[in-house]
Amino acid sequence: MQRAGIIGHPVAHSLSPVFQGAAFAACGLDVVYERWDTAGDQLAMRIQSLRASDCLGANVTVPWKEAVIPMLDEVGGQASVVGAVNTIVNRDGRLFGFNTDGAGLVAALRNEAGFDPAGRTFLLLGAGGSARGIAFALADARAARVGIWNRTPSRAVLLRDALGAAGYTCEALPEPLPGFDCVINTTSAGMRGGPDPGGTPVPLAAIGQPALVVDIVYAPEATPFLAAAAQAEMNVLGGLPMLIYQGTLAFEHWTGIRAPIDVMFDAARKALAGHAP
Ligand code: ATR
């Protein structure tokens, strides 16, 4: 038997064990995917343990996506410019870091909403860790324009500058503006169990009539922001597809085989249905 798992603090509510476990089983792979709740003083030892020959690697979640980087042997692709790793792969005792969060969102846009970012304009609401990965991935996917609005404006400026240092152009907006093709809520406003479960990041009226409204929050399936957009007859995409696609990309890094995406969606939806709306 081989092992994989999710490293974070806390990880009790993570859906990854549910859909990754289902994916390994569906592919006939003898892999157990565990919750590895890891406090800060245990992080180095936890990462070291991934080098064992029976370990495929791990996912990394809040708050350790940045902290793990110096503990790895190589950080590839977007992860090094984004400055955050959500997937670690063990290859013969060497640890490779990747970031599949932004690519997961781009895959979700393309495959679940039929929306290719190339040549389109985006308004990101929020400038935290999630916004960072998404902003880089959208710029990389040749979005025509990326505007970032954040409740605390200085963080939007910092993110704009980080993208600029990597050779990408985007704008820090003092106010959310209408006129973008796609608006993405990357904040925790509206998230079950978060600091503002009943809230919206901005009033819907502030964003005009975009072709697509996305919320990366997946519980509840329709946040107040997404529900208001759907009510106003806008096209909407919830957060579950991004979660699943970042997971399929991680699975493919570990195994080298195509992830069984339908199995992963089904397992996650069943687990989410077990919660009250
Ligand atoms: P994550 O890694 O999930 O992005 P984070 O780095 O803590 O988490 O960032 C949370 C984001 O949600 C920030 O952009 C935060 O805005 P501030 O920088 O002003 O704190 C945003 N956010 C959280 N609650 C919000 C709310 N009720 N309305 C608007 N923005 C909110």
Short mmCIF file of C-alpha atoms and ligand atoms in Angstrom, two decimals:
data_model
loop_
_atom_site.label_atom_id
_atom_site.label_comp_id
_atom_site.label_asym_id
_atom_site.label_seq_id
_atom_site.Cartn_x
_atom_site.Cartn_y
_atom_site.Cartn_z
CA MET A 1 0.00 0.00 0.00
CA GLN A 2 1.13 3.56 -0.75
CA ARG A 3 0.26 6.77 1.06
CA ALA A 4 -0.70 10.34 0.22
CA GLY A 5 -2.42 12.98 2.29
CA ILE A 6 -3.28 16.58 2.94
CA ILE A 7 -1.08 18.75 5.13
CA GLY A 8 -2.64 21.79 6.79
CA HIS A 9 -3.91 23.08 10.10
CA PRO A 10 -6.77 22.31 10.52
CA VAL A 11 -7.68 19.71 7.86
CA ALA A 12 -10.69 18.06 9.53
CA HIS A 13 -13.17 19.61 7.06
CA SER A 14 -11.11 19.08 3.89
CA LEU A 15 -12.98 17.31 1.08
CA SER A 16 -9.74 16.12 -0.56
CA PRO A 17 -9.60 12.76 1.30
CA VAL A 18 -13.14 12.02 0.05
CA PHE A 19 -12.57 12.58 -3.66
CA GLN A 20 -8.89 11.58 -3.84
CA GLY A 21 -9.68 8.35 -1.99
CA ALA A 22 -12.52 7.66 -4.44
CA ALA A 23 -10.19 8.37 -7.38
CA PHE A 24 -7.48 5.96 -6.21
CA ALA A 25 -10.07 3.25 -5.58
CA ALA A 26 -11.73 3.77 -8.98
CA CYS A 27 -8.34 3.39 -10.70
CA GLY A 28 -7.57 0.20 -8.77
CA LEU A 29 -4.61 1.84 -7.01
CA ASP A 30 -3.77 0.69 -3.49
CA VAL A 31 -3.27 4.16 -2.04
CA VAL A 32 -4.62 5.53 1.22
CA TYR A 33 -5.15 9.31 1.32
CA GLU A 34 -5.02 10.65 4.87
CA ARG A 35 -5.61 13.88 6.81
CA TRP A 36 -2.25 15.04 8.11
CA ASP A 37 -3.09 17.85 10.52
CA THR A 38 0.28 19.46 11.13
CA ALA A 39 1.18 22.20 13.62
CA GLY A 40 4.03 24.57 12.76
CA ASP A 41 6.65 22.83 14.91
CA GLN A 42 5.91 19.51 13.15
CA LEU A 43 6.01 20.79 9.59
CA ALA A 44 9.65 20.04 8.78
CA MET A 45 9.32 16.46 10.07
CA ARG A 46 6.09 15.96 8.16
CA ILE A 47 7.67 17.11 4.91
CA GLN A 48 10.70 14.88 5.55
CA SER A 49 8.36 11.89 5.99
CA LEU A 50 7.11 12.37 2.41
CA ARG A 51 10.50 11.11 1.12
CA ALA A 52 9.69 7.52 2.20
CA SER A 53 9.42 5.04 -0.67
CA ASP A 54 5.76 4.22 0.10
CA CYS A 55 4.69 7.88 -0.10
CA LEU A 56 3.39 9.40 -3.35
CA GLY A 57 3.37 12.93 -1.95
CA ALA A 58 0.82 15.32 -0.49
CA ASN A 59 -1.50 18.23 -0.93
CA VAL A 60 -0.77 21.33 1.11
CA THR A 61 -3.42 23.71 2.34
CA VAL A 62 -3.82 26.72 4.64
CA PRO A 63 -1.64 27.88 6.36
CA TRP A 64 1.42 26.04 4.95
CA LYS A 65 1.41 26.68 1.18
CA GLU A 66 4.26 29.19 1.42
CA ALA A 67 6.14 27.71 4.38
CA VAL A 68 6.83 24.36 2.70
CA ILE A 69 8.76 25.86 -0.22
CA PRO A 70 12.25 25.96 1.38
CA MET A 71 11.76 22.34 2.53
CA LEU A 72 11.43 21.01 -1.05
CA ASP A 73 14.10 20.06 -3.60
CA GLU A 74 12.51 21.70 -6.64
CA VAL A 75 9.57 24.02 -7.15
CA GLY A 76 8.26 23.93 -10.69
CA GLY A 77 6.03 25.81 -13.06
CA GLN A 78 3.70 28.41 -11.65
CA ALA A 79 4.41 27.50 -8.02
CA SER A 80 7.69 29.39 -7.93
CA VAL A 81 6.27 32.65 -9.32
CA VAL A 82 3.10 32.34 -7.25
CA GLY A 83 5.19 31.61 -4.15
CA ALA A 84 2.81 28.88 -2.94
CA VAL A 85 2.72 25.08 -3.28
CA ASN A 86 -0.43 22.99 -2.99
CA THR A 87 0.96 19.71 -4.36
CA ILE A 88 4.14 17.84 -3.42
CA VAL A 89 5.35 14.85 -5.44
CA ASN A 90 7.90 12.34 -4.10
CA ARG A 91 10.12 11.01 -6.87
CA ASP A 92 12.71 8.58 -5.47
CA GLY A 93 13.13 10.57 -2.28
CA ARG A 94 13.25 13.98 -3.96
CA LEU A 95 10.37 16.36 -3.35
CA PHE A 96 8.91 18.47 -6.16
CA GLY A 97 6.43 21.30 -5.49
CA PHE A 98 3.62 22.40 -7.81
CA ASN A 99 0.66 24.75 -7.59
CA THR A 100 -2.50 23.42 -9.25
CA ASP A 101 -4.95 25.94 -7.69
CA GLY A 102 -4.87 28.54 -10.47
CA ALA A 103 -4.69 25.93 -13.22
CA GLY A 104 -7.65 24.23 -11.55
CA LEU A 105 -9.70 27.41 -11.82
CA VAL A 106 -8.71 27.88 -15.47
CA ALA A 107 -9.65 24.25 -16.23
CA ALA A 108 -12.98 24.74 -14.43
CA LEU A 109 -13.68 27.88 -16.49
CA ARG A 110 -12.91 26.08 -19.74
CA ASN A 111 -14.52 22.72 -19.06
CA GLU A 112 -17.48 23.55 -16.82
CA ALA A 113 -18.42 27.04 -18.03
CA GLY A 114 -17.15 26.90 -21.65
CA PHE A 115 -15.23 30.10 -20.90
CA ASP A 116 -11.67 30.35 -22.26
CA PRO A 117 -9.76 33.11 -20.41
CA ALA A 118 -7.70 34.07 -23.49
CA GLY A 119 -8.65 37.58 -24.61
CA ARG A 120 -11.26 38.01 -21.83
CA THR A 121 -11.35 40.57 -19.02
CA PHE A 122 -11.52 39.61 -15.34
CA LEU A 123 -12.35 41.35 -12.09
CA LEU A 124 -10.95 39.54 -9.04
CA LEU A 125 -12.61 40.33 -5.73
CA GLY A 126 -10.02 39.76 -2.99
CA ALA A 127 -6.23 39.77 -2.88
CA GLY A 128 -5.37 36.92 -0.48
CA GLY A 129 -3.62 33.63 -1.16
CA SER A 130 -6.39 32.27 -3.39
CA ALA A 131 -6.53 35.44 -5.50
CA ARG A 132 -2.77 35.26 -5.97
CA GLY A 133 -2.75 31.82 -7.61
CA ILE A 134 -5.77 32.71 -9.73
CA ALA A 135 -4.34 36.05 -10.90
CA PHE A 136 -1.12 34.40 -12.10
CA ALA A 137 -3.00 31.59 -13.83
CA LEU A 138 -5.35 34.01 -15.64
CA ALA A 139 -2.45 36.17 -16.78
CA ASP A 140 -0.65 33.03 -17.93
CA ALA A 141 -3.76 31.93 -19.83
CA ARG A 142 -3.51 35.24 -21.76
CA ALA A 143 -6.43 37.10 -20.20
CA ALA A 144 -6.72 40.51 -21.87
CA ARG A 145 -7.15 42.40 -18.58
CA VAL A 146 -7.09 41.47 -14.88
CA GLY A 147 -8.41 44.01 -12.35
CA ILE A 148 -8.05 43.34 -8.63
CA TRP A 149 -10.26 44.93 -6.01
CA ASN A 150 -9.74 44.23 -2.32
CA ARG A 151 -11.46 45.46 0.85
CA THR A 152 -7.99 46.45 2.08
CA PRO A 153 -6.64 48.29 -1.00
CA SER A 154 -2.94 47.96 -0.09
CA ARG A 155 -3.11 44.17 -0.58
CA ALA A 156 -4.46 44.64 -4.12
CA VAL A 157 -1.50 46.93 -4.83
CA LEU A 158 0.93 44.32 -3.46
CA LEU A 159 -0.57 41.61 -5.67
CA ARG A 160 -0.46 43.89 -8.72
CA ASP A 161 3.22 44.57 -8.00
CA ALA A 162 3.98 40.84 -7.60
CA LEU A 163 2.41 40.15 -11.00
CA GLY A 164 4.28 43.09 -12.48
CA ALA A 165 7.60 41.73 -11.16
CA ALA A 166 6.86 38.48 -13.01
CA GLY A 167 6.20 40.38 -16.24
CA TYR A 168 2.39 40.40 -16.13
CA THR A 169 0.19 43.49 -16.29
CA CYS A 170 -2.84 43.92 -14.06
CA GLU A 171 -4.59 46.73 -12.23
CA ALA A 172 -5.33 47.42 -8.58
CA LEU A 173 -8.79 49.00 -8.53
CA PRO A 174 -9.86 51.40 -5.76
CA GLU A 175 -13.50 50.41 -6.39
CA PRO A 176 -15.14 47.35 -7.97
CA LEU A 177 -16.05 48.43 -11.51
CA PRO A 178 -18.59 47.17 -14.04
CA GLY A 179 -17.59 46.23 -17.58
CA PHE A 180 -15.58 43.00 -17.01
CA ASP A 181 -16.42 39.77 -18.85
CA CYS A 182 -15.98 37.64 -15.74
CA VAL A 183 -16.07 38.44 -12.01
CA ILE A 184 -14.47 36.00 -9.55
CA ASN A 185 -15.06 36.13 -5.80
CA THR A 186 -11.90 34.84 -4.12
CA THR A 187 -12.82 36.18 -0.66
CA SER A 188 -14.30 34.15 2.17
CA ALA A 189 -17.47 36.30 2.24
CA GLY A 190 -20.40 33.88 2.06
CA MET A 191 -18.42 30.82 3.16
CA ARG A 192 -20.09 28.44 5.63
CA GLY A 193 -18.17 28.56 8.89
CA GLY A 194 -16.19 31.63 7.74
CA PRO A 195 -16.09 35.10 9.28
CA ASP A 196 -19.01 36.44 7.20
CA PRO A 197 -21.25 33.54 6.08
CA GLY A 198 -24.22 35.76 5.20
CA GLY A 199 -22.20 38.41 3.38
CA THR A 200 -21.24 39.27 -0.16
CA PRO A 201 -17.82 40.69 -1.10
CA VAL A 202 -19.46 43.66 -2.87
CA PRO A 203 -23.07 44.51 -3.73
CA LEU A 204 -24.03 42.74 -6.96
CA ALA A 205 -25.00 46.10 -8.51
CA ALA A 206 -21.32 47.15 -8.39
CA ILE A 207 -20.22 44.63 -11.03
CA GLY A 208 -22.64 45.44 -13.86
CA GLN A 209 -23.63 42.55 -16.16
CA PRO A 210 -20.62 40.24 -16.63
CA ALA A 211 -20.93 37.22 -18.91
CA LEU A 212 -19.94 34.95 -16.00
CA VAL A 213 -19.86 35.25 -12.20
CA VAL A 214 -17.63 32.77 -10.32
CA ASP A 215 -17.37 32.11 -6.59
CA ILE A 216 -14.49 29.91 -5.43
CA VAL A 217 -16.36 29.12 -2.20
CA TYR A 218 -17.92 25.63 -2.55
CA ALA A 219 -19.85 25.36 0.73
CA PRO A 220 -22.58 26.38 0.42
CA GLU A 221 -22.92 25.48 -3.25
CA ALA A 222 -24.57 28.87 -3.88
CA THR A 223 -23.15 31.66 -1.72
CA PRO A 224 -25.32 34.77 -1.22
CA PHE A 225 -23.24 36.46 -3.96
CA LEU A 226 -23.73 33.61 -6.44
CA ALA A 227 -27.41 33.26 -5.56
CA ALA A 228 -27.96 36.98 -6.21
CA ALA A 229 -26.16 36.71 -9.56
CA ALA A 230 -28.24 33.68 -10.56
CA GLN A 231 -31.39 35.52 -9.48
CA ALA A 232 -30.37 38.37 -11.81
CA GLU A 233 -30.11 35.75 -14.60
CA MET A 234 -26.33 35.90 -14.91
CA ASN A 235 -24.30 32.77 -15.75
CA VAL A 236 -22.69 31.43 -12.59
CA LEU A 237 -20.01 28.89 -11.62
CA GLY A 238 -19.58 27.71 -8.02
CA GLY A 239 -16.37 26.68 -6.30
CA LEU A 240 -16.62 22.90 -6.51
CA PRO A 241 -15.22 22.57 -10.07
CA MET A 242 -12.06 24.51 -9.13
CA LEU A 243 -11.57 22.26 -6.10
CA ILE A 244 -12.02 19.12 -8.18
CA TYR A 245 -9.79 20.25 -11.06
CA GLN A 246 -6.92 21.25 -8.76
CA GLY A 247 -7.34 17.74 -7.33
CA THR A 248 -7.30 16.03 -10.74
CA LEU A 249 -4.07 17.85 -11.63
CA ALA A 250 -2.49 16.78 -8.33
CA PHE A 251 -3.65 13.17 -8.88
CA GLU A 252 -2.07 13.18 -12.35
CA HIS A 253 1.24 14.51 -10.95
CA TRP A 254 1.33 11.65 -8.40
CA THR A 255 0.18 8.78 -10.60
CA GLY A 256 0.89 9.76 -14.21
CA ILE A 257 -2.59 8.52 -15.16
CA ARG A 258 -5.73 10.42 -16.15
CA ALA A 259 -7.83 11.30 -13.10
CA PRO A 260 -11.38 9.86 -13.01
CA ILE A 261 -13.02 13.26 -12.81
CA ASP A 262 -16.65 12.09 -12.73
CA VAL A 263 -15.89 9.80 -9.79
CA MET A 264 -14.27 12.72 -7.97
CA PHE A 265 -17.21 15.06 -8.59
CA ASP A 266 -19.69 12.40 -7.44
CA ALA A 267 -17.80 11.65 -4.23
CA ALA A 268 -17.48 15.35 -3.35
CA ARG A 269 -21.14 16.10 -4.11
CA LYS A 270 -22.29 13.17 -1.95
CA ALA A 271 -20.14 14.39 0.95
CA LEU A 272 -21.41 17.96 0.57
CA ALA A 273 -25.02 16.76 0.44
CA GLY A 274 -24.48 15.34 3.92
CA HIS A 275 -24.29 18.91 5.26
CA ALA A 276 -27.24 21.20 5.91
CA PRO A 277 -27.50 24.00 3.29
P1 ATR B 1 -7.25 33.01 1.11
O1 ATR B 1 -5.93 32.27 1.13
O2 ATR B 1 -8.44 32.10 1.21
O3 ATR B 1 -7.36 33.95 -0.05
P2 ATR B 1 -6.64 35.18 2.92
O4 ATR B 1 -5.24 35.29 2.38
O5 ATR B 1 -6.86 35.27 4.39
O6 ATR B 1 -7.32 33.83 2.49
O7 ATR B 1 -7.52 36.30 2.18
C1 ATR B 1 -8.89 36.46 2.42
C2 ATR B 1 -9.44 37.46 1.41
O8 ATR B 1 -10.84 37.61 1.63
C3 ATR B 1 -8.85 38.86 1.55
O9 ATR B 1 -8.82 39.45 0.26
C4 ATR B 1 -9.87 39.54 2.46
O10 ATR B 1 -9.87 40.94 2.38
P3 ATR B 1 -8.89 41.83 3.32
O11 ATR B 1 -7.53 41.74 2.69
O12 ATR B 1 -9.46 43.18 3.30
O13 ATR B 1 -8.94 41.18 4.70
C5 ATR B 1 -11.14 38.99 1.87
N1 ATR B 1 -12.33 39.06 2.71
C6 ATR B 1 -12.62 38.29 3.79
N2 ATR B 1 -13.85 38.58 4.26
C7 ATR B 1 -14.35 39.58 3.46
C8 ATR B 1 -15.58 40.32 3.44
N3 ATR B 1 -16.55 40.08 4.35
N4 ATR B 1 -15.76 41.23 2.47
C9 ATR B 1 -14.80 41.48 1.55
N5 ATR B 1 -13.60 40.82 1.53
C10 ATR B 1 -13.39 39.87 2.47
#
